[in-house]
Amino acid sequence: MLGFGSELTNMDSRPVVLGSRATKGRPAAGYGGLFWRGPRSFTGSAQVVVPGGIGGDELMGEEGPWMAMRGRHDGSDRGSTLVFADARADPRLPTRWSVRVNPYACLGTAPFFDTEYTSEPGDTVRLRYQVAVANGLLDPGECEALAGKAFPEVDEEEGQP
C-alpha cells in the first residue's frame, strides 16, 4: 500500500481556477492528479475494475470511491492489479478517474475532470489517495476489500481518515 497526499493552498490575493485539459475543451482529457502509466504489456489488454464490474476505455471519467487496473506481464504471463482509493479528503470535489487501455494503459485521479474549481484566497484543497499493488488478477470484490483497507474509517467531522 502506497499513500499519497497533497495540499494546494491559494496564497494569492485573487481566486485561482483549477481545471484540466478537458475543462479547456479537449474531450476525455480530465487527468490532472496522481497518475500511473502501465507497462507496455497492459496496452490494449488490461481491464479496468470498478465497484460491481469490469470494463475498459468507456470508464474514462467514471465516478467512484476506487478504481483498479489489472493485466498480465510479458515473459511470465503473471498478472497484477493496482487499486487506487480516494480518502475523500476534500468532499467538495467528486472522486473521478482518468483511465485508458488504449493507446496506452494508465490510471489516475482526476479531481477536476470536467469541472473547474475556483480556489478563493487562503483556501486549501486537500487530496489523499492510497494505491495497493497486488499479485494476480483481482475481481471487483477483492479490489473493493483492498480499497476498504486503504481507508477503513473516516472521521465524519473532519471528512478524513
PDB file of C-alpha atoms in Angstrom:
ATOM      1  CA  MET A   1       0.000   0.000   0.000  1.00  0.00           C
ATOM      2  CA  LEU A   2       1.406   3.377  -1.010  1.00  0.00           C
ATOM      3  CA  GLY A   3      -0.053   6.608   0.365  1.00  0.00           C
ATOM      4  CA  PHE A   4      -0.067   9.963  -1.395  1.00  0.00           C
ATOM      5  CA  GLY A   5      -1.346  13.287  -0.163  1.00  0.00           C
ATOM      6  CA  SER A   6      -1.212  16.880  -1.293  1.00  0.00           C
ATOM      7  CA  GLU A   7      -2.494  20.241  -0.188  1.00  0.00           C
ATOM      8  CA  LEU A   8      -2.936  23.088  -2.625  1.00  0.00           C
ATOM      9  CA  THR A   9      -3.296  26.438  -0.865  1.00  0.00           C
ATOM     10  CA  ASN A  10      -4.148  29.609  -2.750  1.00  0.00           C
ATOM     11  CA  MET A  11      -1.557  32.068  -1.433  1.00  0.00           C
ATOM     12  CA  ASP A  12      -2.593  34.778  -3.899  1.00  0.00           C
ATOM     13  CA  SER A  13      -4.978  37.631  -3.179  1.00  0.00           C
ATOM     14  CA  ARG A  14      -7.086  36.580  -6.172  1.00  0.00           C
ATOM     15  CA  PRO A  15      -9.104  33.431  -6.880  1.00  0.00           C
ATOM     16  CA  VAL A  16      -7.263  30.654  -8.733  1.00  0.00           C
ATOM     17  CA  VAL A  17      -9.163  28.383 -11.121  1.00  0.00           C
ATOM     18  CA  LEU A  18      -8.144  24.704 -11.087  1.00  0.00           C
ATOM     19  CA  GLY A  19      -9.088  22.596 -14.101  1.00  0.00           C
ATOM     20  CA  SER A  20      -7.839  20.080 -16.642  1.00  0.00           C
ATOM     21  CA  ARG A  21      -7.352  19.823 -20.372  1.00  0.00           C
ATOM     22  CA  ALA A  22     -10.970  18.638 -20.562  1.00  0.00           C
ATOM     23  CA  THR A  23     -12.197  21.858 -18.922  1.00  0.00           C
ATOM     24  CA  LYS A  24     -10.257  23.686 -21.653  1.00  0.00           C
ATOM     25  CA  GLY A  25     -12.101  21.818 -24.415  1.00  0.00           C
ATOM     26  CA  ARG A  26     -10.182  18.581 -25.004  1.00  0.00           C
ATOM     27  CA  PRO A  27     -12.701  15.721 -24.556  1.00  0.00           C
ATOM     28  CA  ALA A  28     -11.745  12.814 -22.263  1.00  0.00           C
ATOM     29  CA  ALA A  29      -8.562  14.565 -21.097  1.00  0.00           C
ATOM     30  CA  GLY A  30      -9.567  15.079 -17.489  1.00  0.00           C
ATOM     31  CA  TYR A  31      -6.323  13.885 -15.978  1.00  0.00           C
ATOM     32  CA  GLY A  32      -4.539  16.114 -13.544  1.00  0.00           C
ATOM     33  CA  GLY A  33      -3.789  14.281 -10.311  1.00  0.00           C
ATOM     34  CA  LEU A  34      -1.843  11.243  -9.174  1.00  0.00           C
ATOM     35  CA  PHE A  35      -1.088   9.308 -12.377  1.00  0.00           C
ATOM     36  CA  TRP A  36       0.268   5.814 -13.177  1.00  0.00           C
ATOM     37  CA  ARG A  37       1.269   4.675 -16.651  1.00  0.00           C
ATOM     38  CA  GLY A  38       1.175   0.917 -17.021  1.00  0.00           C
ATOM     39  CA  PRO A  39       3.676  -1.383 -18.696  1.00  0.00           C
ATOM     40  CA  ARG A  40       3.569  -1.986 -22.443  1.00  0.00           C
ATOM     41  CA  SER A  41       2.006  -5.410 -21.904  1.00  0.00           C
ATOM     42  CA  PHE A  42      -1.113  -3.784 -20.384  1.00  0.00           C
ATOM     43  CA  THR A  43      -1.772  -1.681 -23.500  1.00  0.00           C
ATOM     44  CA  GLY A  44      -4.899  -2.944 -25.210  1.00  0.00           C
ATOM     45  CA  SER A  45      -5.282  -5.959 -22.926  1.00  0.00           C
ATOM     46  CA  ALA A  46      -5.628  -4.577 -19.397  1.00  0.00           C
ATOM     47  CA  GLN A  47      -9.006  -4.495 -17.710  1.00  0.00           C
ATOM     48  CA  VAL A  48     -10.433  -1.682 -15.612  1.00  0.00           C
ATOM     49  CA  VAL A  49     -12.159  -2.824 -12.429  1.00  0.00           C
ATOM     50  CA  VAL A  50     -14.821  -0.705 -10.709  1.00  0.00           C
ATOM     51  CA  PRO A  51     -17.359  -1.420  -7.957  1.00  0.00           C
ATOM     52  CA  GLY A  52     -19.591  -4.086  -9.447  1.00  0.00           C
ATOM     53  CA  GLY A  53     -17.901  -4.619 -12.784  1.00  0.00           C
ATOM     54  CA  ILE A  54     -15.057  -4.792 -15.285  1.00  0.00           C
ATOM     55  CA  GLY A  55     -14.572  -2.676 -18.397  1.00  0.00           C
ATOM     56  CA  GLY A  56     -12.141  -0.619 -20.414  1.00  0.00           C
ATOM     57  CA  ASP A  57     -11.804   2.793 -22.019  1.00  0.00           C
ATOM     58  CA  GLU A  58     -15.541   3.514 -21.640  1.00  0.00           C
ATOM     59  CA  LEU A  59     -14.890   4.040 -17.903  1.00  0.00           C
ATOM     60  CA  MET A  60     -12.927   7.258 -18.549  1.00  0.00           C
ATOM     61  CA  GLY A  61     -14.282   9.880 -16.149  1.00  0.00           C
ATOM     62  CA  GLU A  62     -16.163   7.361 -14.008  1.00  0.00           C
ATOM     63  CA  GLU A  63     -17.069   8.489 -10.508  1.00  0.00           C
ATOM     64  CA  GLY A  64     -16.455   6.168  -7.575  1.00  0.00           C
ATOM     65  CA  PRO A  65     -14.528   5.682  -4.344  1.00  0.00           C
ATOM     66  CA  TRP A  66     -11.930   3.472  -6.040  1.00  0.00           C
ATOM     67  CA  MET A  67     -10.794   2.184  -9.420  1.00  0.00           C
ATOM     68  CA  ALA A  68      -8.365  -0.581 -10.363  1.00  0.00           C
ATOM     69  CA  MET A  69      -6.458  -1.830 -13.377  1.00  0.00           C
ATOM     70  CA  ARG A  70      -5.383  -5.414 -13.872  1.00  0.00           C
ATOM     71  CA  GLY A  71      -3.280  -7.048 -16.548  1.00  0.00           C
ATOM     72  CA  ARG A  72      -0.671  -9.625 -17.477  1.00  0.00           C
ATOM     73  CA  HIS A  73       3.077  -9.075 -17.818  1.00  0.00           C
ATOM     74  CA  ASP A  74       5.343 -10.006 -20.724  1.00  0.00           C
ATOM     75  CA  GLY A  75       7.535 -13.054 -20.340  1.00  0.00           C
ATOM     76  CA  SER A  76       5.976 -14.558 -17.221  1.00  0.00           C
ATOM     77  CA  ASP A  77       2.287 -14.113 -18.136  1.00  0.00           C
ATOM     78  CA  ARG A  78       1.754 -13.390 -14.436  1.00  0.00           C
ATOM     79  CA  GLY A  79      -0.873 -10.849 -13.548  1.00  0.00           C
ATOM     80  CA  SER A  80      -1.021  -7.878 -11.232  1.00  0.00           C
ATOM     81  CA  THR A  81      -3.645  -5.380 -10.111  1.00  0.00           C
ATOM     82  CA  LEU A  82      -3.338  -1.767  -8.943  1.00  0.00           C
ATOM     83  CA  VAL A  83      -6.189  -0.410  -6.818  1.00  0.00           C
ATOM     84  CA  PHE A  84      -6.441   3.367  -6.358  1.00  0.00           C
ATOM     85  CA  ALA A  85      -8.616   4.510  -3.426  1.00  0.00           C
ATOM     86  CA  ASP A  86      -9.693   8.067  -2.594  1.00  0.00           C
ATOM     87  CA  ALA A  87      -9.889   9.201   1.041  1.00  0.00           C
ATOM     88  CA  ARG A  88     -12.464  11.865   0.157  1.00  0.00           C
ATOM     89  CA  ALA A  89     -10.175  14.324   1.930  1.00  0.00           C
ATOM     90  CA  ASP A  90     -11.960  17.209   0.217  1.00  0.00           C
ATOM     91  CA  PRO A  91     -15.701  16.464  -0.008  1.00  0.00           C
ATOM     92  CA  ARG A  92     -16.185  19.462  -2.335  1.00  0.00           C
ATOM     93  CA  LEU A  93     -14.532  17.504  -5.145  1.00  0.00           C
ATOM     94  CA  PRO A  94     -16.066  14.419  -6.756  1.00  0.00           C
ATOM     95  CA  THR A  95     -13.975  11.261  -6.988  1.00  0.00           C
ATOM     96  CA  ARG A  96     -13.426  10.974 -10.741  1.00  0.00           C
ATOM     97  CA  TRP A  97     -10.900   8.779 -12.521  1.00  0.00           C
ATOM     98  CA  SER A  98      -8.859   9.130 -15.680  1.00  0.00           C
ATOM     99  CA  VAL A  99      -8.268   5.725 -17.249  1.00  0.00           C
ATOM    100  CA  ARG A 100      -7.228   4.310 -20.609  1.00  0.00           C
ATOM    101  CA  VAL A 101      -6.302   0.926 -22.008  1.00  0.00           C
ATOM    102  CA  ASN A 102      -5.561   2.344 -25.492  1.00  0.00           C
ATOM    103  CA  PRO A 103      -3.348   3.879 -26.897  1.00  0.00           C
ATOM    104  CA  TYR A 104      -1.510   3.167 -23.622  1.00  0.00           C
ATOM    105  CA  ALA A 105      -2.616   1.815 -20.255  1.00  0.00           C
ATOM    106  CA  CYS A 106      -2.927   4.383 -17.470  1.00  0.00           C
ATOM    107  CA  LEU A 107      -4.928   5.148 -14.362  1.00  0.00           C
ATOM    108  CA  GLY A 108      -5.065   8.350 -12.382  1.00  0.00           C
ATOM    109  CA  THR A 109      -7.052  10.584 -10.152  1.00  0.00           C
ATOM    110  CA  ALA A 110      -8.994  13.379 -11.799  1.00  0.00           C
ATOM    111  CA  PRO A 111     -10.337  15.800  -9.179  1.00  0.00           C
ATOM    112  CA  PHE A 112     -11.012  18.460 -11.840  1.00  0.00           C
ATOM    113  CA  PHE A 113     -12.023  16.047 -14.609  1.00  0.00           C
ATOM    114  CA  ASP A 114     -14.607  18.168 -16.404  1.00  0.00           C
ATOM    115  CA  THR A 115     -15.458  20.841 -13.843  1.00  0.00           C
ATOM    116  CA  GLU A 116     -13.301  23.781 -12.856  1.00  0.00           C
ATOM    117  CA  TYR A 117     -12.919  24.561  -9.177  1.00  0.00           C
ATOM    118  CA  THR A 118     -12.311  28.106  -8.006  1.00  0.00           C
ATOM    119  CA  SER A 119      -9.937  28.316  -5.061  1.00  0.00           C
ATOM    120  CA  GLU A 120     -10.500  31.517  -3.120  1.00  0.00           C
ATOM    121  CA  PRO A 121      -7.602  33.310  -1.386  1.00  0.00           C
ATOM    122  CA  GLY A 122      -6.493  31.250   1.622  1.00  0.00           C
ATOM    123  CA  ASP A 123      -8.488  28.197   0.501  1.00  0.00           C
ATOM    124  CA  THR A 124      -6.788  24.784   0.731  1.00  0.00           C
ATOM    125  CA  VAL A 125      -7.696  21.784  -1.404  1.00  0.00           C
ATOM    126  CA  ARG A 126      -6.703  18.502   0.283  1.00  0.00           C
ATOM    127  CA  LEU A 127      -6.266  15.294  -1.704  1.00  0.00           C
ATOM    128  CA  ARG A 128      -5.354  11.872  -0.250  1.00  0.00           C
ATOM    129  CA  TYR A 129      -5.056   8.574  -2.061  1.00  0.00           C
ATOM    130  CA  GLN A 130      -3.781   5.073  -1.408  1.00  0.00           C
ATOM    131  CA  VAL A 131      -2.572   2.694  -4.099  1.00  0.00           C
ATOM    132  CA  ALA A 132      -2.466  -1.039  -3.442  1.00  0.00           C
ATOM    133  CA  VAL A 133      -0.242  -3.151  -5.668  1.00  0.00           C
ATOM    134  CA  ALA A 134      -1.331  -6.791  -5.663  1.00  0.00           C
ATOM    135  CA  ASN A 135      -0.226 -10.057  -7.243  1.00  0.00           C
ATOM    136  CA  GLY A 136      -2.775 -11.641  -9.541  1.00  0.00           C
ATOM    137  CA  LEU A 137      -5.871 -10.518 -11.401  1.00  0.00           C
ATOM    138  CA  LEU A 138      -8.243  -9.381  -8.657  1.00  0.00           C
ATOM    139  CA  ASP A 139     -12.012  -9.369  -9.161  1.00  0.00           C
ATOM    140  CA  PRO A 140     -14.260  -6.434  -8.149  1.00  0.00           C
ATOM    141  CA  GLY A 141     -14.910  -7.844  -4.663  1.00  0.00           C
ATOM    142  CA  GLU A 142     -11.215  -8.328  -3.954  1.00  0.00           C
ATOM    143  CA  CYS A 143     -10.442  -4.811  -5.211  1.00  0.00           C
ATOM    144  CA  GLU A 144     -13.184  -3.372  -3.014  1.00  0.00           C
ATOM    145  CA  ALA A 145     -11.744  -5.192   0.013  1.00  0.00           C
ATOM    146  CA  LEU A 146      -8.304  -3.698  -0.652  1.00  0.00           C
ATOM    147  CA  ALA A 147      -9.812  -0.229  -1.114  1.00  0.00           C
ATOM    148  CA  GLY A 148     -11.568  -0.668   2.238  1.00  0.00           C
ATOM    149  CA  LYS A 149      -8.244  -1.493   3.900  1.00  0.00           C
ATOM    150  CA  ALA A 150      -6.767   1.711   2.484  1.00  0.00           C
ATOM    151  CA  PHE A 151      -9.172   3.943   4.392  1.00  0.00           C
ATOM    152  CA  PRO A 152     -11.117   1.782   6.853  1.00  0.00           C
ATOM    153  CA  GLU A 153     -12.603   4.608   8.899  1.00  0.00           C
ATOM    154  CA  VAL A 154     -13.438   8.170   8.017  1.00  0.00           C
ATOM    155  CA  ASP A 155     -13.746  10.854  10.692  1.00  0.00           C
ATOM    156  CA  GLU A 156     -17.181  12.334   9.968  1.00  0.00           C
ATOM    157  CA  GLU A 157     -16.276  15.784  11.345  1.00  0.00           C
ATOM    158  CA  GLU A 158     -13.002  16.103   9.502  1.00  0.00           C
ATOM    159  CA  GLY A 159     -14.005  14.137   6.413  1.00  0.00           C
ATOM    160  CA  GLN A 160     -10.609  12.421   6.632  1.00  0.00           C
ATOM    161  CA  PRO A 161      -9.343   9.076   7.853  1.00  0.00           C
TER     162      PRO A 161
END
